[in-house]
Every structure is written in C-alpha cells, then in structure tokens.
PDB file of C-alpha atoms in Angstrom:
ATOM      1  CA  MET A   1     113.944  44.519 152.304  1.00 46.00           C
ATOM      2  CA  THR A   2     116.718  46.516 153.967  1.00 46.00           C
ATOM      3  CA  GLN A   3     119.355  47.839 151.615  1.00 53.00           C
ATOM      4  CA  PRO A   4     122.947  47.020 152.631  1.00 56.00           C
ATOM      5  CA  GLN A   5     125.236  49.880 153.644  1.00 60.00           C
ATOM      6  CA  ALA A   6     128.414  47.904 152.908  1.00 70.00           C
ATOM      7  CA  PRO A   7     129.524  45.198 150.457  1.00 77.00           C
ATOM      8  CA  ILE A   8     128.019  41.783 151.110  1.00 83.00           C
ATOM      9  CA  ALA A   9     130.413  39.614 153.145  1.00 83.00           C
ATOM     10  CA  ARG A  10     131.703  36.633 151.169  1.00 85.00           C
ATOM     11  CA  SER A  11     132.339  33.328 152.928  1.00 82.00           C
ATOM     12  CA  HIS A  12     134.756  32.236 150.178  1.00 83.00           C
ATOM     13  CA  PRO A  13     136.954  34.215 147.724  1.00 84.00           C
ATOM     14  CA  ASP A  14     135.088  32.642 144.803  1.00 89.00           C
ATOM     15  CA  GLU A  15     131.600  33.129 146.235  1.00 97.00           C
ATOM     16  CA  LEU A  16     129.314  34.635 143.625  1.00 98.00           C
ATOM     17  CA  VAL A  17     127.060  37.429 144.868  1.00 98.00           C
ATOM     18  CA  VAL A  18     123.927  37.574 142.729  1.00 98.00           C
ATOM     19  CA  GLY A  19     121.366  40.353 142.776  1.00 98.00           C
ATOM     20  CA  LEU A  20     117.840  39.088 142.067  1.00 98.00           C
ATOM     21  CA  VAL A  21     115.409  41.842 141.120  1.00 98.00           C
ATOM     22  CA  SER A  22     111.731  41.218 140.424  1.00 96.00           C
ATOM     23  CA  ILE A  23     110.045  44.218 138.820  1.00 95.00           C
ATOM     24  CA  SER A  24     106.265  44.289 139.110  1.00 87.00           C
ATOM     25  CA  ASP A  25     103.764  46.905 140.242  1.00 80.00           C
ATOM     26  CA  ARG A  26     101.265  44.326 141.481  1.00 79.00           C
ATOM     27  CA  ALA A  27     103.674  41.924 143.169  1.00 82.00           C
ATOM     28  CA  SER A  28     105.515  44.735 144.932  1.00 82.00           C
ATOM     29  CA  ALA A  29     102.158  46.058 146.183  1.00 82.00           C
ATOM     30  CA  GLY A  30     101.186  42.620 147.485  1.00 80.00           C
ATOM     31  CA  THR A  31      98.357  42.112 144.974  1.00 82.00           C
ATOM     32  CA  TYR A  32      99.778  38.725 144.061  1.00 83.00           C
ATOM     33  CA  GLN A  33     102.704  36.538 145.068  1.00 85.00           C
ATOM     34  CA  ASP A  34     105.942  37.237 143.264  1.00 87.00           C
ATOM     35  CA  GLU A  35     107.108  34.256 141.202  1.00 91.00           C
ATOM     36  CA  GLY A  36     110.245  35.734 139.650  1.00 92.00           C
ATOM     37  CA  ILE A  37     112.649  35.692 142.591  1.00 94.00           C
ATOM     38  CA  PRO A  38     111.662  32.181 143.777  1.00 95.00           C
ATOM     39  CA  ALA A  39     112.104  30.878 140.208  1.00 95.00           C
ATOM     40  CA  LEU A  40     115.550  32.453 139.915  1.00 97.00           C
ATOM     41  CA  ARG A  41     116.635  31.223 143.351  1.00 97.00           C
ATOM     42  CA  GLU A  42     115.466  27.670 142.588  1.00 97.00           C
ATOM     43  CA  TRP A  43     117.216  27.611 139.199  1.00 97.00           C
ATOM     44  CA  LEU A  44     120.491  28.930 140.575  1.00 98.00           C
ATOM     45  CA  GLY A  45     120.303  26.404 143.403  1.00 97.00           C
ATOM     46  CA  ARG A  46     120.077  23.558 140.872  1.00 97.00           C
ATOM     47  CA  THR A  47     122.704  24.968 138.539  1.00 97.00           C
ATOM     48  CA  LEU A  48     125.576  26.480 140.529  1.00 98.00           C
ATOM     49  CA  THR A  49     128.028  24.066 142.120  1.00 97.00           C
ATOM     50  CA  SER A  50     130.394  26.783 143.394  1.00 97.00           C
ATOM     51  CA  PRO A  51     129.541  29.021 146.399  1.00 97.00           C
ATOM     52  CA  TRP A  52     126.946  31.743 145.901  1.00 98.00           C
ATOM     53  CA  GLN A  53     124.519  33.941 147.776  1.00 97.00           C
ATOM     54  CA  ALA A  54     121.645  36.163 146.679  1.00 97.00           C
ATOM     55  CA  VAL A  55     120.600  39.723 147.448  1.00 97.00           C
ATOM     56  CA  GLU A  56     116.910  40.158 146.614  1.00 96.00           C
ATOM     57  CA  ARG A  57     114.773  43.146 145.671  1.00 96.00           C
ATOM     58  CA  LEU A  58     111.046  43.313 144.793  1.00 95.00           C
ATOM     59  CA  ILE A  59     110.213  46.705 143.288  1.00 96.00           C
ATOM     60  CA  PRO A  60     107.531  48.391 141.123  1.00 94.00           C
ATOM     61  CA  ASP A  61     107.877  49.361 137.473  1.00 93.00           C
ATOM     62  CA  GLU A  62     109.427  52.754 138.173  1.00 95.00           C
ATOM     63  CA  ARG A  63     112.324  53.636 135.915  1.00 96.00           C
ATOM     64  CA  ALA A  64     114.271  55.746 138.405  1.00 97.00           C
ATOM     65  CA  LEU A  65     113.840  53.152 141.158  1.00 97.00           C
ATOM     66  CA  ILE A  66     114.979  50.325 138.890  1.00 98.00           C
ATOM     67  CA  SER A  67     118.143  52.229 137.962  1.00 98.00           C
ATOM     68  CA  GLN A  68     118.745  53.146 141.611  1.00 98.00           C
ATOM     69  CA  THR A  69     118.360  49.498 142.653  1.00 98.00           C
ATOM     70  CA  LEU A  70     120.806  48.275 140.016  1.00 98.00           C
ATOM     71  CA  VAL A  71     123.373  50.878 141.041  1.00 98.00           C
ATOM     72  CA  GLU A  72     123.003  49.942 144.719  1.00 97.00           C
ATOM     73  CA  LEU A  73     123.380  46.223 144.026  1.00 97.00           C
ATOM     74  CA  VAL A  74     126.546  46.718 141.979  1.00 97.00           C
ATOM     75  CA  ASP A  75     128.216  49.709 143.618  1.00 97.00           C
ATOM     76  CA  VAL A  76     127.264  49.104 147.266  1.00 96.00           C
ATOM     77  CA  ALA A  77     126.432  45.400 147.640  1.00 96.00           C
ATOM     78  CA  SER A  78     129.214  44.448 145.177  1.00 96.00           C
ATOM     79  CA  CYS A  79     127.090  41.939 143.265  1.00 98.00           C
ATOM     80  CA  ASP A  80     128.976  40.182 140.463  1.00 98.00           C
ATOM     81  CA  LEU A  81     125.810  39.292 138.557  1.00 98.00           C
ATOM     82  CA  VAL A  82     122.376  40.922 138.636  1.00 98.00           C
ATOM     83  CA  LEU A  83     119.363  39.138 137.145  1.00 98.00           C
ATOM     84  CA  THR A  84     116.154  41.097 136.685  1.00 98.00           C
ATOM     85  CA  THR A  85     112.775  39.662 135.786  1.00 96.00           C
ATOM     86  CA  GLY A  86     109.772  41.557 134.453  1.00 93.00           C
ATOM     87  CA  GLY A  87     109.122  44.833 132.695  1.00 93.00           C
ATOM     88  CA  THR A  88     110.668  44.016 129.315  1.00 95.00           C
ATOM     89  CA  GLY A  89     107.624  44.038 127.033  1.00 93.00           C
ATOM     90  CA  PRO A  90     106.103  46.836 124.923  1.00 95.00           C
ATOM     91  CA  ALA A  91     103.542  48.035 127.492  1.00 94.00           C
ATOM     92  CA  ARG A  92     103.807  51.633 128.731  1.00 94.00           C
ATOM     93  CA  ARG A  93     104.879  50.509 132.222  1.00 93.00           C
ATOM     94  CA  ASP A  94     107.603  48.196 130.863  1.00 95.00           C
ATOM     95  CA  VAL A  95     110.745  50.269 131.401  1.00 97.00           C
ATOM     96  CA  THR A  96     113.309  47.760 132.669  1.00 97.00           C
ATOM     97  CA  PRO A  97     115.532  47.866 129.547  1.00 98.00           C
ATOM     98  CA  GLU A  98     115.674  51.670 129.576  1.00 98.00           C
ATOM     99  CA  ALA A  99     116.490  51.731 133.293  1.00 98.00           C
ATOM    100  CA  THR A 100     119.207  49.108 132.758  1.00 98.00           C
ATOM    101  CA  LEU A 101     120.835  50.885 129.828  1.00 98.00           C
ATOM    102  CA  ALA A 102     120.873  54.098 131.860  1.00 98.00           C
ATOM    103  CA  VAL A 103     123.359  52.607 134.358  1.00 98.00           C
ATOM    104  CA  ALA A 104     125.538  50.728 131.851  1.00 98.00           C
ATOM    105  CA  THR A 105     129.138  51.300 130.909  1.00 98.00           C
ATOM    106  CA  LYS A 106     129.030  48.594 128.214  1.00 98.00           C
ATOM    107  CA  GLU A 107     126.129  46.980 126.381  1.00 98.00           C
ATOM    108  CA  MET A 108     126.230  43.216 125.715  1.00 98.00           C
ATOM    109  CA  PRO A 109     123.726  42.789 122.855  1.00 97.00           C
ATOM    110  CA  GLY A 110     124.410  39.098 122.260  1.00 97.00           C
ATOM    111  CA  PHE A 111     122.528  38.116 125.417  1.00 97.00           C
ATOM    112  CA  GLY A 112     119.298  39.800 124.335  1.00 96.00           C
ATOM    113  CA  GLU A 113     119.611  38.448 120.811  1.00 95.00           C
ATOM    114  CA  GLN A 114     120.055  34.889 122.066  1.00 95.00           C
ATOM    115  CA  MET A 115     117.208  35.118 124.583  1.00 95.00           C
ATOM    116  CA  ARG A 116     114.846  36.046 121.781  1.00 94.00           C
ATOM    117  CA  GLN A 117     116.177  33.190 119.626  1.00 92.00           C
ATOM    118  CA  VAL A 118     115.466  30.717 122.424  1.00 93.00           C
ATOM    119  CA  SER A 119     111.996  32.070 123.110  1.00 91.00           C
ATOM    120  CA  LEU A 120     111.055  32.076 119.416  1.00 91.00           C
ATOM    121  CA  HIS A 121     111.230  28.272 119.508  1.00 89.00           C
ATOM    122  CA  PHE A 122     108.265  28.391 121.886  1.00 87.00           C
ATOM    123  CA  VAL A 123     106.163  31.470 121.101  1.00 89.00           C
ATOM    124  CA  PRO A 124     106.034  33.896 118.146  1.00 93.00           C
ATOM    125  CA  THR A 125     105.468  36.798 120.543  1.00 93.00           C
ATOM    126  CA  ALA A 126     109.128  36.496 121.623  1.00 92.00           C
ATOM    127  CA  ILE A 127     109.829  39.238 119.091  1.00 94.00           C
ATOM    128  CA  LEU A 128     108.011  41.624 121.439  1.00 95.00           C
ATOM    129  CA  SER A 129     110.562  41.116 124.207  1.00 95.00           C
ATOM    130  CA  ARG A 130     113.155  43.840 124.751  1.00 96.00           C
ATOM    131  CA  GLN A 131     115.579  42.247 127.217  1.00 96.00           C
ATOM    132  CA  VAL A 132     119.064  43.723 127.337  1.00 98.00           C
ATOM    133  CA  ALA A 133     122.296  42.847 129.133  1.00 98.00           C
ATOM    134  CA  VAL A 134     124.989  45.279 130.182  1.00 98.00           C
ATOM    135  CA  ILE A 135     128.187  45.639 132.174  1.00 98.00           C
ATOM    136  CA  ARG A 136     128.320  48.230 134.944  1.00 98.00           C
ATOM    137  CA  GLU A 137     131.830  49.208 136.035  1.00 98.00           C
ATOM    138  CA  THR A 138     133.176  51.249 138.929  1.00 95.00           C
ATOM    139  CA  ASP A 139     136.836  51.981 139.704  1.00 94.00           C
ATOM    140  CA  SER A 140     137.174  48.761 141.716  1.00 93.00           C
ATOM    141  CA  HIS A 141     134.331  46.479 140.627  1.00 96.00           C
ATOM    142  CA  ALA A 142     132.240  45.343 137.676  1.00 98.00           C
ATOM    143  CA  ALA A 143     129.060  43.329 137.270  1.00 98.00           C
ATOM    144  CA  LEU A 144     127.012  41.734 134.522  1.00 98.00           C
ATOM    145  CA  ILE A 145     123.333  42.762 134.539  1.00 98.00           C
ATOM    146  CA  ILE A 146     120.837  40.698 132.530  1.00 98.00           C
ATOM    147  CA  ASN A 147     117.126  41.346 131.970  1.00 98.00           C
ATOM    148  CA  LEU A 148     115.192  38.067 131.934  1.00 97.00           C
ATOM    149  CA  PRO A 149     111.541  37.364 131.028  1.00 93.00           C
ATOM    150  CA  GLY A 150     108.845  37.563 133.664  1.00 88.00           C
ATOM    151  CA  GLN A 151     107.462  34.003 133.639  1.00 90.00           C
ATOM    152  CA  PRO A 152     109.287  31.191 135.510  1.00 92.00           C
ATOM    153  CA  ARG A 153     109.138  28.813 132.541  1.00 92.00           C
ATOM    154  CA  ALA A 154     110.521  31.451 130.170  1.00 92.00           C
ATOM    155  CA  ILE A 155     113.271  32.270 132.673  1.00 94.00           C
ATOM    156  CA  ARG A 156     114.355  28.630 132.723  1.00 94.00           C
ATOM    157  CA  GLU A 157     114.181  28.268 128.948  1.00 93.00           C
ATOM    158  CA  THR A 158     116.282  31.332 128.201  1.00 95.00           C
ATOM    159  CA  LEU A 159     118.904  30.381 130.806  1.00 97.00           C
ATOM    160  CA  GLU A 160     119.165  26.693 129.847  1.00 93.00           C
ATOM    161  CA  GLY A 161     118.316  26.692 126.152  1.00 90.00           C
ATOM    162  CA  LEU A 162     116.578  23.879 124.314  1.00 85.00           C
ATOM    163  CA  ARG A 163     117.747  20.275 123.939  1.00 81.00           C
ATOM    164  CA  GLY A 164     116.529  17.520 121.680  1.00 79.00           C
ATOM    165  CA  ASP A 165     115.550  14.010 122.743  1.00 80.00           C
ATOM    166  CA  ASP A 166     119.189  12.957 122.340  1.00 80.00           C
ATOM    167  CA  GLY A 167     120.255  15.571 124.891  1.00 74.00           C
ATOM    168  CA  LYS A 168     122.115  17.690 122.361  1.00 77.00           C
ATOM    169  CA  ALA A 169     121.548  21.443 122.320  1.00 76.00           C
ATOM    170  CA  ILE A 170     119.142  22.660 119.653  1.00 82.00           C
ATOM    171  CA  VAL A 171     119.589  26.265 120.731  1.00 85.00           C
ATOM    172  CA  GLN A 172     121.990  27.449 123.406  1.00 88.00           C
ATOM    173  CA  GLY A 173     120.749  29.168 126.537  1.00 94.00           C
ATOM    174  CA  ILE A 174     122.514  32.292 127.703  1.00 97.00           C
ATOM    175  CA  PHE A 175     123.902  31.077 131.026  1.00 98.00           C
ATOM    176  CA  ALA A 176     126.595  28.974 129.336  1.00 97.00           C
ATOM    177  CA  ALA A 177     128.419  32.238 128.590  1.00 98.00           C
ATOM    178  CA  VAL A 178     127.855  33.915 131.951  1.00 98.00           C
ATOM    179  CA  PRO A 179     130.705  32.357 133.997  1.00 98.00           C
ATOM    180  CA  TYR A 180     133.375  33.294 131.442  1.00 98.00           C
ATOM    181  CA  CYS A 181     131.955  36.796 131.137  1.00 98.00           C
ATOM    182  CA  ILE A 182     132.275  37.142 134.910  1.00 98.00           C
ATOM    183  CA  ASP A 183     135.877  35.873 134.641  1.00 98.00           C
ATOM    184  CA  LEU A 184     136.649  38.580 132.101  1.00 98.00           C
ATOM    185  CA  ILE A 185     135.341  41.401 134.276  1.00 98.00           C
ATOM    186  CA  GLY A 186     137.282  40.261 137.333  1.00 97.00           C
ATOM    187  CA  GLY A 187     134.624  38.308 139.204  1.00 97.00           C
ATOM    188  CA  PRO A 188     134.733  34.927 140.976  1.00 97.00           C
ATOM    189  CA  TYR A 189     135.196  31.603 139.204  1.00 97.00           C
ATOM    190  CA  VAL A 190     131.711  30.177 138.716  1.00 98.00           C
ATOM    191  CA  GLU A 191     131.091  26.467 138.183  1.00 97.00           C
ATOM    192  CA  THR A 192     127.883  24.759 137.104  1.00 97.00           C
ATOM    193  CA  ASP A 193     126.188  21.378 137.035  1.00 96.00           C
ATOM    194  CA  GLU A 194     126.678  20.274 133.424  1.00 92.00           C
ATOM    195  CA  ALA A 195     123.441  18.284 133.564  1.00 90.00           C
ATOM    196  CA  VAL A 196     121.629  21.632 133.686  1.00 93.00           C
ATOM    197  CA  VAL A 197     123.961  23.908 131.735  1.00 94.00           C
ATOM    198  CA  LYS A 198     127.657  23.613 130.928  1.00 93.00           C
ATOM    199  CA  ALA A 199     129.719  26.718 131.618  1.00 95.00           C
ATOM    200  CA  TRP A 200     131.800  27.290 128.489  1.00 95.00           C
ATOM    201  CA  ARG A 201     135.352  28.631 128.729  1.00 96.00           C
ATOM    202  CA  PRO A 202     138.296  28.461 126.342  1.00 95.00           C
ATOM    203  CA  LYS A 203     140.787  25.796 127.435  1.00 94.00           C
ATOM    204  CA  HIS A 204     143.284  28.294 128.809  1.00 95.00           C
ATOM    205  CA  ALA A 205     140.625  29.703 131.165  1.00 95.00           C
ATOM    206  CA  VAL A 206     139.489  26.392 132.661  1.00 95.00           C
ATOM    207  CA  ARG A 207     140.676  25.956 136.240  1.00 90.00           C
ATOM    208  CA  GLN A 208     142.089  22.514 136.952  1.00 83.00           C
ATOM    209  CA  LYS A 209     140.374  20.702 139.812  1.00 75.00           C
ATOM    210  CA  GLY A 210     142.206  19.210 142.759  1.00 61.00           C
TER     211      GLY A 210
END
C-alpha cells in the first residue's frame, strides 16, 4: 500500500481518521489471508455513526518497521486513532508493544489492563497478552494508539466487552472510553451506535444534537 505524503483529506471537520495496522509475518508475505484489518473495518462500520475513514497497513513483525508505520500514520497521515492487531504475545517475534512504546509520549495503561480483564472471562491465557495503549503527540496533532489481539473474535470482545442475558454490561469493553479520550487530545467528536457500544462522556462533554 502506498504511504501518503500529506495528511489524509477529511470530508467533514469531525471525520475520524483511523489507522488500521495488521502485524503478521505470514499474512504480510501472502502465506495466508489477513483477518485483522477486515475484522477491524467491519466492527468500525457497525459501531461508528459519525464520519470516518481508514488508512490500512499490513506489515511483518519487525520492530523498527512497526514504529516507523505508527509514526507515519500519526505524524504524516494525521490519524486520530491507530488500532494495531497482532504481535502482542510472549513469542520472540511478538514485538508490537515494544515498538508502540518506543513512539509514545504518554502511556495509557488502563486500556491494556481492561483488555486483559475482558479476555480473562473467555480464556485463562489472556494473562499472556501484552497489549498497550499510548498517546503520540506532535506540535500540532495527537493520536491514541491501541494494540488489540490478533483474532477477530478477541478483537470484538475487547472492544465491546461482555453483556449478560439482560443486556447489562458484565465487563466493559475499551471502546466506550475511546471517543472521550480523542476529545481530550483535540480530535474529532466520535459518535457510536449504542446497541454495539455506548461512547461514555461526562455530561458537560456531550454534544447536543440538532
């Protein structure tokens, strides 16, 4: 995929530009079909009700390349949110968290903590995951970068959380906090379909409709 040489053009002032990065040696080499980016694109399409567009990258598990890609998506493409998938386990080639922390100006540990809490409701091996989330800031722009799991089902679970039969949240997913975080770092106002996940904001930060 061609890397942009200028910020992505926005069709609306509140259009969210999302970087989607799938990190896999085999998928990037064409050994098998990447599932991460399609899963992220499908989930965002169901969830976001405000304007958005995606900038996609499929890259191998190379630490320097991962960091370079994150920098390019934030500093050049002006993404407001970057979601990565893959490379967060304990294997030797899993270096996504280290590459992400290397480009951070602030770490946001609550996201990683909550992702592991969600996943532990499904599998005990969730304690092996090392996902992190960070803010990357430049003089004129900032973005939230979140490492997500590699499997489509786990991506959905960590973003949405877990609900009981009565529809009430048993454990909160992480995306409920993403729109307000983007507000706080100067990004666009993001709205969601509450049937999937409700974007939480304090009352003073909620934009009145109409």
